[in-house]
Short mmCIF file of C-alpha atoms and ligand atoms in Angstrom, two decimals:
data_model
loop_
_atom_site.label_atom_id
_atom_site.label_comp_id
_atom_site.label_asym_id
_atom_site.label_seq_id
_atom_site.Cartn_x
_atom_site.Cartn_y
_atom_site.Cartn_z
CA MET V 1 -16.06 -61.90 61.02
CA THR V 2 -14.68 -61.78 64.57
CA ARG V 3 -16.37 -59.17 66.73
CA VAL V 4 -14.66 -57.60 69.73
CA VAL V 5 -16.07 -55.06 72.18
CA ILE V 6 -13.59 -53.11 74.27
CA ASN V 7 -15.11 -51.28 77.21
CA GLY V 8 -12.64 -48.48 77.73
CA ASP V 9 -14.46 -47.21 80.80
CA LEU V 10 -14.43 -50.57 82.61
CA LYS V 11 -11.14 -51.48 84.23
CA ARG V 12 -10.83 -55.07 85.40
CA GLY V 13 -7.65 -54.89 87.47
CA LYS V 14 -3.94 -54.17 87.17
CA ILE V 15 -1.78 -56.38 84.98
CA ASN V 16 1.13 -57.04 87.30
CA LYS V 17 4.32 -56.42 85.35
CA ASN V 18 5.65 -59.67 86.82
CA ILE V 19 3.41 -61.60 84.42
CA TYR V 20 6.27 -60.89 82.00
CA GLY V 21 8.79 -62.65 84.26
CA HIS V 22 11.44 -65.21 83.39
CA PHE V 23 13.02 -68.34 84.78
CA SER V 24 16.69 -69.30 84.62
CA GLU V 25 17.89 -72.67 85.89
CA HIS V 26 21.22 -74.43 86.12
CA LEU V 27 20.14 -76.58 83.23
CA GLY V 28 21.96 -77.22 79.97
CA ARG V 29 23.31 -73.97 78.52
CA CYS V 30 20.96 -71.55 80.26
CA ILE V 31 23.25 -70.21 82.97
CA TYR V 32 26.64 -71.39 81.64
CA GLU V 33 27.30 -70.12 78.09
CA GLY V 34 23.88 -68.51 77.79
CA ILE V 35 24.35 -65.97 80.57
CA TRP V 36 27.61 -66.61 82.40
CA VAL V 37 30.81 -66.85 80.37
CA GLY V 38 33.26 -65.76 83.07
CA GLU V 39 35.37 -62.64 83.28
CA ASP V 40 38.18 -64.07 81.14
CA SER V 41 35.98 -65.03 78.21
CA ILE V 42 36.62 -63.62 74.74
CA ILE V 43 32.87 -63.01 74.59
CA PRO V 44 32.36 -59.38 75.68
CA ASN V 45 31.00 -59.45 79.23
CA THR V 46 30.37 -57.41 82.32
CA LYS V 47 31.73 -59.16 85.40
CA GLY V 48 31.36 -62.50 83.60
CA ILE V 49 27.84 -61.93 82.22
CA ARG V 50 27.59 -61.65 78.43
CA ASN V 51 26.90 -58.12 77.20
CA ASP V 52 24.76 -59.11 74.21
CA VAL V 53 22.37 -61.00 76.49
CA ILE V 54 22.26 -58.15 79.01
CA GLN V 55 21.40 -55.69 76.25
CA ALA V 56 18.64 -57.87 74.76
CA LEU V 57 17.09 -58.52 78.18
CA LYS V 58 17.19 -54.85 79.19
CA GLU V 59 15.38 -53.88 76.02
CA MET V 60 12.67 -56.45 76.74
CA GLN V 61 12.21 -55.10 80.32
CA VAL V 62 12.42 -58.30 82.33
CA PRO V 63 10.57 -57.43 85.56
CA VAL V 64 11.49 -60.47 87.66
CA LEU V 65 13.83 -63.44 87.34
CA ARG V 66 13.46 -66.83 89.06
CA TRP V 67 16.59 -68.83 89.95
CA PRO V 68 18.32 -71.37 90.51
CA GLY V 69 15.59 -73.89 89.54
CA GLY V 70 13.41 -75.79 88.89
CA CYS V 71 14.40 -79.25 89.94
CA PHE V 72 17.94 -77.96 90.47
CA ALA V 73 16.73 -75.76 93.35
CA ASP V 74 15.99 -78.76 95.57
CA GLU V 75 19.53 -80.07 95.29
CA TYR V 76 21.27 -76.71 95.39
CA HIS V 77 23.34 -75.82 98.44
CA TRP V 78 23.92 -72.10 98.35
CA LYS V 79 27.10 -72.12 100.44
CA ASP V 80 28.85 -73.96 97.58
CA GLY V 81 28.21 -70.96 95.35
CA ILE V 82 29.86 -68.11 97.29
CA GLY V 83 33.45 -67.01 97.98
CA PRO V 84 36.45 -67.24 95.62
CA ARG V 85 35.33 -69.13 92.53
CA GLU V 86 38.38 -71.35 92.29
CA LYS V 87 37.64 -72.68 95.77
CA ARG V 88 33.98 -73.43 95.23
CA PRO V 89 33.20 -77.15 95.44
CA GLU V 90 31.81 -79.01 92.46
CA MET V 91 28.64 -81.08 92.40
CA VAL V 92 26.82 -83.34 89.98
CA ASN V 93 23.71 -81.87 88.39
CA THR V 94 21.75 -85.10 88.64
CA HIS V 95 18.56 -83.81 87.02
CA TRP V 96 20.05 -82.23 83.98
CA GLY V 97 22.50 -84.34 82.04
CA GLY V 98 24.56 -85.49 85.03
CA VAL V 99 27.12 -82.79 84.25
CA VAL V 100 29.53 -81.38 86.81
CA GLU V 101 28.43 -78.00 88.15
CA ASN V 102 31.35 -75.82 89.24
CA ASN V 103 29.21 -73.34 91.18
CA HIS V 104 30.85 -70.36 89.49
CA PHE V 105 27.45 -68.74 89.13
CA GLY V 106 26.05 -68.34 92.64
CA THR V 107 24.20 -65.85 94.81
CA HIS V 108 26.46 -62.84 94.14
CA GLU V 109 26.47 -63.47 90.39
CA PHE V 110 22.68 -63.84 90.33
CA PHE V 111 22.13 -60.51 92.08
CA GLN V 112 24.67 -58.96 89.71
CA LEU V 113 22.67 -60.27 86.74
CA CYS V 114 19.41 -58.91 88.15
CA GLU V 115 20.99 -55.52 88.69
CA LEU V 116 22.43 -55.42 85.17
CA ILE V 117 19.12 -56.22 83.48
CA GLY V 118 16.93 -54.30 85.94
CA ALA V 119 14.94 -57.33 87.14
CA GLU V 120 13.79 -58.15 90.65
CA PRO V 121 15.17 -61.40 92.08
CA TYR V 122 12.97 -64.39 92.86
CA ILE V 123 14.98 -67.12 94.58
CA CYS V 124 13.73 -70.65 95.01
CA GLY V 125 14.98 -72.41 98.16
CA ASN V 126 15.81 -76.05 98.78
CA VAL V 127 13.18 -78.05 100.68
CA GLY V 128 13.77 -81.44 99.02
CA SER V 129 17.35 -81.98 100.20
CA GLY V 130 18.08 -78.91 102.29
CA THR V 131 17.50 -78.03 105.91
CA VAL V 132 15.45 -75.30 107.51
CA TYR V 133 18.67 -73.95 109.00
CA GLU V 134 20.31 -73.74 105.57
CA MET V 135 17.35 -71.82 104.17
CA GLN V 136 17.24 -69.53 107.18
CA GLN V 137 20.94 -68.76 106.85
CA TRP V 138 20.63 -68.04 103.12
CA VAL V 139 17.96 -65.41 103.77
CA GLU V 140 20.10 -63.94 106.55
CA TYR V 141 23.15 -63.90 104.24
CA MET V 142 21.27 -62.03 101.55
CA THR V 143 19.18 -59.58 103.54
CA PHE V 144 20.47 -59.01 107.08
CA ASP V 145 21.63 -55.43 107.48
CA GLY V 146 23.36 -55.50 110.89
CA GLU V 147 26.25 -57.48 112.30
CA SER V 148 25.60 -61.21 112.08
CA PRO V 149 27.60 -64.28 111.12
CA MET V 150 25.93 -64.53 107.71
CA ALA V 151 25.88 -60.78 106.99
CA ASN V 152 29.55 -60.53 107.89
CA TRP V 153 30.35 -63.46 105.60
CA ARG V 154 28.52 -61.66 102.79
CA ARG V 155 30.68 -58.59 103.44
CA GLU V 156 33.85 -60.69 103.36
CA ASN V 157 32.69 -61.88 99.94
CA GLY V 158 32.43 -58.34 98.65
CA GLN V 159 28.82 -57.26 99.26
CA ASP V 160 28.52 -54.71 102.07
CA GLU V 161 24.89 -53.75 101.74
CA PRO V 162 22.16 -56.34 102.09
CA TRP V 163 20.34 -57.05 98.86
CA LYS V 164 16.64 -56.52 98.42
CA LEU V 165 14.99 -59.90 98.08
CA PRO V 166 11.30 -59.44 97.25
CA TYR V 167 10.33 -63.01 96.28
CA PHE V 168 11.27 -66.36 97.79
CA GLY V 169 9.94 -69.78 96.78
CA VAL V 170 9.84 -72.51 99.40
CA GLY V 171 10.76 -75.50 97.24
CA ASN V 172 9.91 -76.46 93.68
CA GLU V 173 7.67 -79.26 92.40
CA ASN V 174 7.86 -80.99 95.76
CA TRP V 175 5.22 -83.40 94.48
CA GLY V 176 7.85 -84.62 91.99
CA CYS V 177 11.56 -83.87 91.57
CA GLY V 178 11.52 -81.85 94.79
CA GLY V 179 10.90 -84.85 97.07
CA HIS V 180 7.82 -86.75 95.82
CA MET V 181 5.76 -85.49 98.72
CA ARG V 182 2.07 -85.70 99.41
CA PRO V 183 0.33 -82.30 99.61
CA GLU V 184 -0.46 -82.83 103.33
CA TYR V 185 3.21 -83.43 104.09
CA TYR V 186 4.45 -80.54 101.97
CA ALA V 187 1.84 -78.19 103.47
CA ASP V 188 3.31 -78.85 106.90
CA LEU V 189 6.85 -78.49 105.63
CA PHE V 190 5.94 -75.22 103.94
CA ARG V 191 4.59 -73.88 107.23
CA ARG V 192 7.78 -74.90 108.99
CA TYR V 193 10.33 -73.67 106.42
CA ALA V 194 8.45 -70.45 105.69
CA THR V 195 8.52 -69.55 109.39
CA TYR V 196 12.30 -69.09 109.15
CA VAL V 197 12.24 -67.10 105.94
CA ARG V 198 12.52 -63.89 107.94
CA ASN V 199 12.00 -60.25 107.11
CA TYR V 200 15.19 -58.47 108.16
CA GLY V 201 15.42 -54.66 108.32
CA ASP V 202 12.99 -53.21 105.83
CA ASN V 203 13.16 -56.18 103.42
CA ARG V 204 9.73 -57.74 102.96
CA ILE V 205 9.59 -61.19 101.41
CA TYR V 206 6.63 -62.41 99.40
CA LYS V 207 6.63 -66.13 100.22
CA ILE V 208 5.63 -68.49 97.44
CA ALA V 209 4.55 -72.05 98.17
CA CYS V 210 5.14 -74.87 95.73
CA GLY V 211 1.94 -75.35 93.81
CA ALA V 212 0.34 -77.86 91.54
CA SER V 213 0.93 -78.75 87.96
CA ASP V 214 -1.72 -78.91 85.26
CA TRP V 215 -5.09 -80.12 86.56
CA ASN V 216 -3.98 -81.26 90.04
CA LEU V 217 -6.65 -79.37 91.96
CA ARG V 218 -6.22 -81.54 95.04
CA TRP V 219 -2.74 -80.11 95.61
CA THR V 220 -4.12 -76.56 95.48
CA GLU V 221 -7.03 -77.53 97.73
CA VAL V 222 -4.82 -79.03 100.45
CA LEU V 223 -2.25 -76.24 100.28
CA MET V 224 -4.87 -73.51 100.53
CA ARG V 225 -6.71 -75.26 103.33
CA GLU V 226 -3.69 -76.16 105.45
CA ALA V 227 -1.20 -73.43 104.68
CA GLY V 228 -3.00 -70.67 102.77
CA ARG V 229 -2.74 -68.18 105.61
CA PHE V 230 1.06 -68.53 105.77
CA MET V 231 1.75 -67.82 102.11
CA ASP V 232 1.60 -64.82 99.80
CA GLY V 233 1.66 -66.78 96.57
CA LEU V 234 1.00 -70.29 95.37
CA SER V 235 2.67 -71.52 92.23
CA LEU V 236 1.28 -73.40 89.24
CA HIS V 237 3.17 -75.11 86.41
CA TYR V 238 1.71 -75.86 83.02
CA TYR V 239 3.74 -76.77 79.96
CA THR V 240 2.40 -76.93 76.42
CA VAL V 241 3.47 -80.34 75.11
CA PRO V 242 2.03 -81.12 71.67
CA GLY V 243 2.59 -84.90 71.89
CA THR V 244 3.14 -87.16 74.88
CA TRP V 245 5.87 -86.74 77.49
CA ARG V 246 7.75 -89.58 75.76
CA HIS V 247 7.34 -88.21 72.22
CA LYS V 248 6.70 -84.54 72.61
CA GLY V 249 7.15 -83.61 68.96
CA SER V 250 9.72 -81.63 67.04
CA ALA V 251 10.21 -77.91 67.63
CA VAL V 252 10.75 -77.25 63.93
CA ASN V 253 9.61 -80.21 61.81
CA PHE V 254 5.88 -80.21 62.35
CA ASP V 255 2.72 -79.99 60.28
CA GLN V 256 -0.53 -78.09 60.62
CA SER V 257 -2.00 -80.81 62.74
CA ASP V 258 0.80 -80.35 65.32
CA TRP V 259 0.34 -76.58 65.07
CA PHE V 260 -3.37 -76.93 65.84
CA THR V 261 -2.82 -79.35 68.73
CA THR V 262 -0.18 -77.12 70.26
CA LEU V 263 -2.45 -74.08 70.24
CA LYS V 264 -5.40 -76.09 71.50
CA LYS V 265 -3.30 -77.35 74.40
CA THR V 266 -2.01 -73.90 75.19
CA LEU V 267 -5.56 -72.52 75.24
CA ALA V 268 -6.22 -74.96 78.10
CA MET V 269 -4.24 -72.57 80.32
CA ASP V 270 -7.44 -70.50 80.60
CA GLU V 271 -9.46 -73.38 82.04
CA ILE V 272 -6.59 -74.52 84.26
CA ILE V 273 -6.25 -71.07 85.82
CA THR V 274 -10.04 -70.80 86.18
CA ARG V 275 -10.23 -74.10 88.07
CA HIS V 276 -7.30 -73.43 90.41
CA SER V 277 -8.60 -69.90 91.02
CA ALA V 278 -12.00 -71.30 91.98
CA VAL V 279 -10.36 -73.41 94.68
CA MET V 280 -8.34 -70.43 95.85
CA ASP V 281 -11.47 -68.23 95.88
CA HIS V 282 -13.08 -70.67 98.29
CA TYR V 283 -10.29 -70.32 100.87
CA ASP V 284 -9.24 -66.79 100.01
CA PRO V 285 -12.28 -64.86 98.77
CA GLU V 286 -10.43 -61.54 99.02
CA GLY V 287 -7.84 -62.74 96.51
CA ARG V 288 -4.90 -62.08 98.85
CA VAL V 289 -2.83 -65.07 97.70
CA GLY V 290 -1.40 -64.64 94.21
CA LEU V 291 -1.34 -67.42 91.66
CA ILE V 292 2.26 -67.57 90.47
CA ILE V 293 2.66 -69.40 87.18
CA ASP V 294 6.39 -69.75 87.62
CA GLU V 295 6.90 -72.29 84.83
CA TRP V 296 5.06 -72.21 81.51
CA GLY V 297 5.86 -72.53 77.82
CA THR V 298 6.35 -75.12 75.11
CA TRP V 299 8.27 -78.32 75.66
CA TYR V 300 9.37 -80.30 72.57
CA ASP V 301 11.90 -83.02 71.86
CA VAL V 302 15.41 -81.61 72.07
CA GLU V 303 17.15 -80.50 68.88
CA PRO V 304 18.67 -83.56 67.20
CA GLY V 305 22.29 -84.09 68.19
CA THR V 306 22.06 -82.14 71.45
CA ASN V 307 22.28 -83.53 74.99
CA PRO V 308 18.78 -84.83 75.91
CA GLY V 309 19.30 -83.52 79.45
CA PHE V 310 19.88 -79.98 78.21
CA LEU V 311 16.36 -79.33 76.84
CA TYR V 312 17.60 -77.18 73.99
CA GLN V 313 14.91 -76.47 71.39
CA GLN V 314 14.39 -74.08 68.49
CA ASN V 315 11.60 -71.54 68.55
CA THR V 316 9.24 -70.79 65.67
CA MET V 317 6.24 -68.71 64.77
CA ARG V 318 4.20 -71.35 66.61
CA ASP V 319 5.96 -70.40 69.85
CA ALA V 320 5.20 -66.74 69.18
CA LEU V 321 1.50 -67.60 69.04
CA VAL V 322 1.78 -69.66 72.22
CA ALA V 323 3.32 -66.66 73.99
CA GLY V 324 0.69 -64.20 72.74
CA VAL V 325 -2.21 -66.52 73.55
CA ASN V 326 -0.90 -67.09 77.09
CA PHE V 327 -0.42 -63.38 77.74
CA ASN V 328 -3.99 -62.71 76.64
CA ILE V 329 -5.10 -65.40 79.12
CA PHE V 330 -2.95 -64.01 81.95
CA HIS V 331 -4.41 -60.54 81.35
CA LYS V 332 -7.92 -61.96 81.67
CA HIS V 333 -6.98 -63.45 85.05
CA CYS V 334 -4.91 -60.48 86.21
CA ASN V 335 -6.59 -60.25 89.58
CA ARG V 336 -5.41 -63.70 90.69
CA VAL V 337 -2.33 -64.22 88.49
CA GLN V 338 0.37 -62.01 89.98
CA MET V 339 3.43 -63.44 88.28
CA ALA V 340 4.40 -65.78 85.45
CA ASN V 341 7.88 -66.95 84.50
CA ILE V 342 8.50 -68.45 81.10
CA ALA V 343 10.66 -71.56 81.03
CA GLN V 344 13.34 -70.62 80.34
CA MET V 345 15.17 -67.41 79.53
CA VAL V 346 18.14 -68.59 77.44
CA ASN V 347 18.88 -71.82 75.51
CA VAL V 348 16.33 -73.99 77.35
CA LEU V 349 12.72 -74.85 76.34
CA GLN V 350 10.75 -71.82 75.08
CA ALA V 351 13.72 -69.49 75.28
CA VAL V 352 13.63 -65.84 74.28
CA ILE V 353 17.33 -65.97 73.45
CA LEU V 354 19.49 -68.66 71.85
CA THR V 355 23.27 -68.52 71.81
CA GLU V 356 26.04 -70.36 70.04
CA GLY V 357 29.54 -69.30 70.99
CA GLN V 358 29.70 -65.56 70.35
CA LEU V 359 26.45 -65.54 68.39
CA ILE V 360 23.00 -64.71 69.71
CA ILE V 361 19.51 -64.79 68.26
CA LYS V 362 16.30 -63.30 69.50
CA THR V 363 13.54 -65.84 69.01
CA PRO V 364 9.97 -65.15 67.84
CA THR V 365 8.98 -65.52 71.51
CA TYR V 366 11.40 -62.70 72.36
CA HIS V 367 9.63 -60.42 69.93
CA VAL V 368 6.23 -61.14 71.47
CA PHE V 369 7.56 -60.30 74.95
CA ASN V 370 8.98 -57.09 73.54
CA MET V 371 5.75 -56.14 71.77
CA TYR V 372 3.57 -56.96 74.79
CA LYS V 373 5.73 -55.12 77.37
CA VAL V 374 3.40 -52.10 76.95
CA HIS V 375 0.88 -54.00 79.11
CA GLN V 376 3.18 -54.14 82.13
CA ASN V 377 1.41 -52.52 85.12
CA ALA V 378 -1.41 -51.22 82.90
CA ASP V 379 -5.12 -51.60 83.73
CA ALA V 380 -6.78 -54.51 81.98
CA LEU V 381 -9.89 -53.34 80.13
CA ASP V 382 -13.13 -55.25 80.03
CA ILE V 383 -13.39 -57.02 76.72
CA SER V 384 -15.64 -59.50 74.97
CA CYS V 385 -14.81 -61.45 71.85
CA GLU V 386 -16.98 -63.52 69.54
CA SER V 387 -14.36 -65.16 67.45
CA ASP V 388 -14.66 -66.95 64.15
CA LEU V 389 -13.48 -70.52 64.40
CA TYR V 390 -10.27 -72.04 63.17
CA GLN V 391 -11.20 -75.50 61.99
CA HIS V 392 -8.80 -78.37 61.54
CA GLY V 393 -10.37 -81.68 60.57
CA GLU V 394 -13.33 -82.18 62.86
CA GLU V 395 -12.00 -79.91 65.57
CA THR V 396 -12.27 -76.17 66.13
CA ILE V 397 -10.67 -73.55 68.33
CA PRO V 398 -11.16 -69.77 68.30
CA GLN V 399 -9.36 -68.10 65.43
CA VAL V 400 -8.64 -64.94 67.42
CA THR V 401 -7.73 -64.21 71.02
CA VAL V 402 -7.45 -60.65 72.29
CA SER V 403 -6.77 -58.50 75.35
CA ALA V 404 -6.57 -54.77 76.00
CA SER V 405 -5.16 -52.46 78.64
CA MET V 406 -4.86 -48.75 79.41
CA ASP V 407 -1.60 -47.34 80.73
CA ASN V 408 -0.98 -44.32 82.98
CA SER V 409 -0.95 -41.92 80.05
CA LYS V 410 -4.34 -43.27 78.89
CA LYS V 411 -2.85 -45.02 75.88
CA VAL V 412 -4.78 -48.16 75.05
CA HIS V 413 -2.99 -51.26 73.80
CA VAL V 414 -4.85 -54.07 72.12
CA SER V 415 -3.12 -57.40 71.53
CA LEU V 416 -4.55 -59.80 69.00
CA CYS V 417 -3.49 -63.28 67.93
CA ASN V 418 -4.66 -64.95 64.73
CA LEU V 419 -4.17 -68.66 65.37
CA ASP V 420 -5.15 -69.75 61.87
CA PRO V 421 -2.04 -70.27 59.72
CA GLU V 422 -3.94 -70.04 56.43
CA ASN V 423 -6.67 -67.45 56.74
CA THR V 424 -6.78 -63.75 57.44
CA ALA V 425 -8.94 -62.85 60.43
CA ASP V 426 -11.31 -60.00 59.61
CA THR V 427 -11.94 -58.43 62.97
CA LEU V 428 -14.22 -55.60 63.99
CA LEU V 429 -13.43 -53.90 67.28
CA GLU V 430 -16.10 -51.74 68.84
CA LEU V 431 -14.44 -49.12 71.03
CA ARG V 432 -16.87 -48.29 73.83
CA GLY V 433 -16.05 -45.54 76.33
CA LEU V 434 -13.04 -44.38 74.32
CA ALA V 435 -12.51 -41.44 71.98
CA VAL V 436 -9.74 -42.74 69.78
CA SER V 437 -8.01 -40.29 67.45
CA SER V 438 -5.32 -42.46 65.89
CA VAL V 439 -4.03 -46.01 65.72
CA GLN V 440 -0.66 -47.55 65.04
CA GLY V 441 0.53 -51.09 65.32
CA THR V 442 3.20 -53.74 65.14
CA VAL V 443 2.86 -57.22 63.68
CA LEU V 444 4.83 -60.43 63.97
CA THR V 445 4.05 -62.94 61.26
CA ALA V 446 5.74 -65.29 58.83
CA GLY V 447 5.18 -67.16 55.59
CA LYS V 448 5.62 -70.62 57.09
CA ILE V 449 4.36 -72.19 60.29
CA ASN V 450 7.85 -73.28 61.27
CA ALA V 451 9.61 -70.03 60.36
CA HIS V 452 12.38 -69.35 62.86
CA ASN V 453 15.57 -67.38 63.32
CA THR V 454 18.89 -69.14 62.91
CA PHE V 455 22.46 -68.12 63.60
CA GLU V 456 22.87 -67.75 59.83
CA GLN V 457 19.63 -65.79 59.41
CA PRO V 458 18.93 -64.18 62.79
CA ASP V 459 16.32 -61.71 61.52
CA LEU V 460 14.02 -63.93 59.49
CA VAL V 461 11.11 -63.54 61.93
CA GLU V 462 10.97 -59.94 63.07
CA PRO V 463 8.21 -57.49 63.94
CA SER V 464 7.22 -54.86 61.41
CA GLU V 465 4.81 -51.95 61.16
CA PHE V 466 1.16 -52.94 60.92
CA ASN V 467 -1.09 -50.96 58.57
CA GLN V 468 -4.19 -53.11 58.39
CA ALA V 469 -6.22 -51.32 61.08
CA VAL V 470 -8.69 -48.71 59.86
CA LEU V 471 -10.35 -46.39 62.34
CA LYS V 472 -14.03 -45.61 61.58
CA GLN V 473 -15.66 -43.41 64.20
CA ASN V 474 -15.79 -45.63 67.24
CA SER V 475 -14.76 -48.86 65.67
CA LEU V 476 -11.67 -50.40 64.18
CA GLU V 477 -11.59 -52.71 61.20
CA VAL V 478 -8.57 -54.94 61.44
CA GLN V 479 -7.27 -57.56 59.07
CA LEU V 480 -5.01 -59.90 60.96
CA PRO V 481 -2.69 -61.82 58.64
CA PRO V 482 -2.64 -65.60 59.00
CA MET V 483 -0.51 -66.77 61.98
CA SER V 484 0.10 -63.35 63.40
CA VAL V 485 0.52 -61.51 66.66
CA VAL V 486 -0.47 -57.83 66.51
CA VAL V 487 -0.24 -55.09 69.12
CA LEU V 488 -2.17 -51.89 68.42
CA GLU V 489 -1.69 -48.57 70.18
CA LEU V 490 -4.78 -46.38 70.33
CA LEU V 491 -4.29 -42.72 71.13
CA GLN V 492 -7.17 -40.71 72.60
O1 AHR M 1 11.92 -76.22 83.31
C1 AHR M 1 12.40 -77.53 83.35
C2 AHR M 1 11.89 -78.31 84.55
O2 AHR M 1 10.52 -78.49 84.44
C3 AHR M 1 12.06 -77.67 85.89
O3 AHR M 1 13.31 -77.86 86.42
C4 AHR M 1 11.01 -78.37 86.71
O4 AHR M 1 10.55 -77.57 87.77
C5 AHR M 1 9.95 -78.71 85.71
O5 AHR M 1 9.55 -80.02 85.81
#
């Protein structure tokens, strides 16, 4: 049996709502088709943005949205994406399929999207192929409230009031697609570019430096040492790739061995955050600089028959577990991790929404985001878990991962993942420091490891009411079905 102790009287820090953030890049069918269809489309839209996607995203409460990349950010020139659409110049999207980008979705459209879904904007600027001047002018264009060349240009393009821009990233993966730089070089560039990312009027920008990927602790070390005092956040990217980068594995046609490897690799997020945080603690013992995991999620081979540069993949019950496991990890590290952005929001990698023409499906990952939204801005509770093991061949990983939080109205939410696709997880939760009067819950599970929603059967994997939690004085006996994600609400 798995034994969990929840210390309801011990709060470990606030779970920043931005941990439930998203990422949208000019990549494949994320922006075009997935979000932007244009005002003349037969697909119902609001100012060019599809209504079905707006509605689904609003329901899920997207707190923050990163744009325009990704690798695309370091070849994006913002001036090409403003003014009358028919006059906007085209460019080649060299990273993603070599397709022609018409720049119809630009700064104004992005802010429109954020407003429609109620998310805060997080813009990533161009360091790799852009100038300091260009970045400076973009920030002035978006946020300057008085008379200025850029602010007046914004007004000519239909936006009188400056926008609020809370988050700005200074480059993306500048150790790779963003310029193949050494950390020493990028640290200096960050200091220089960030200087001109100004706070105009009452807008205050949280400046995010390009961070490491995976286990590259040296990047974090150099950045913190040389530029830590100039930044508010430092990013980190970690993708869950079941195979190798060359043969990543199929999103849908996989066996239990792939399932196990995927979850084992996703559990590594805990250790990766711990290691990078330790480096950050050394240079920033007060924890002022946030760790911003602005790209995470599964990365498989693309769906057969689709453009390899478009990174379109299906999304199964396995992805739901990956999402739940990562959220439980982010909650554990909520004092350092201040934001996370799943890659990506629509039609790319571990998407929460897939579209085909007029059709839309919410993926299993969508449902986990929706179930877990109750943790946004809640206080993480101290928790310990002695989990049974899920064994596959000679290897083992924990069968259960768990996290808990208390919201403003003192409701406690407990999120549990059973990683074992064959066995129920009998779990006993001791509720210390809480006087619980009732429990209710929601479960996401399926009969097959590769269960997924399709355009023909969009509701195959859907959450339902969970009745397998029995309250006994100050403990809860829970039976987690195989391969399940459960969120319990405890009322005091
Ligand atoms: O999300 C896809 C790509 O992965 C991003 O553009 C890049 O930053 C990362 O390598």
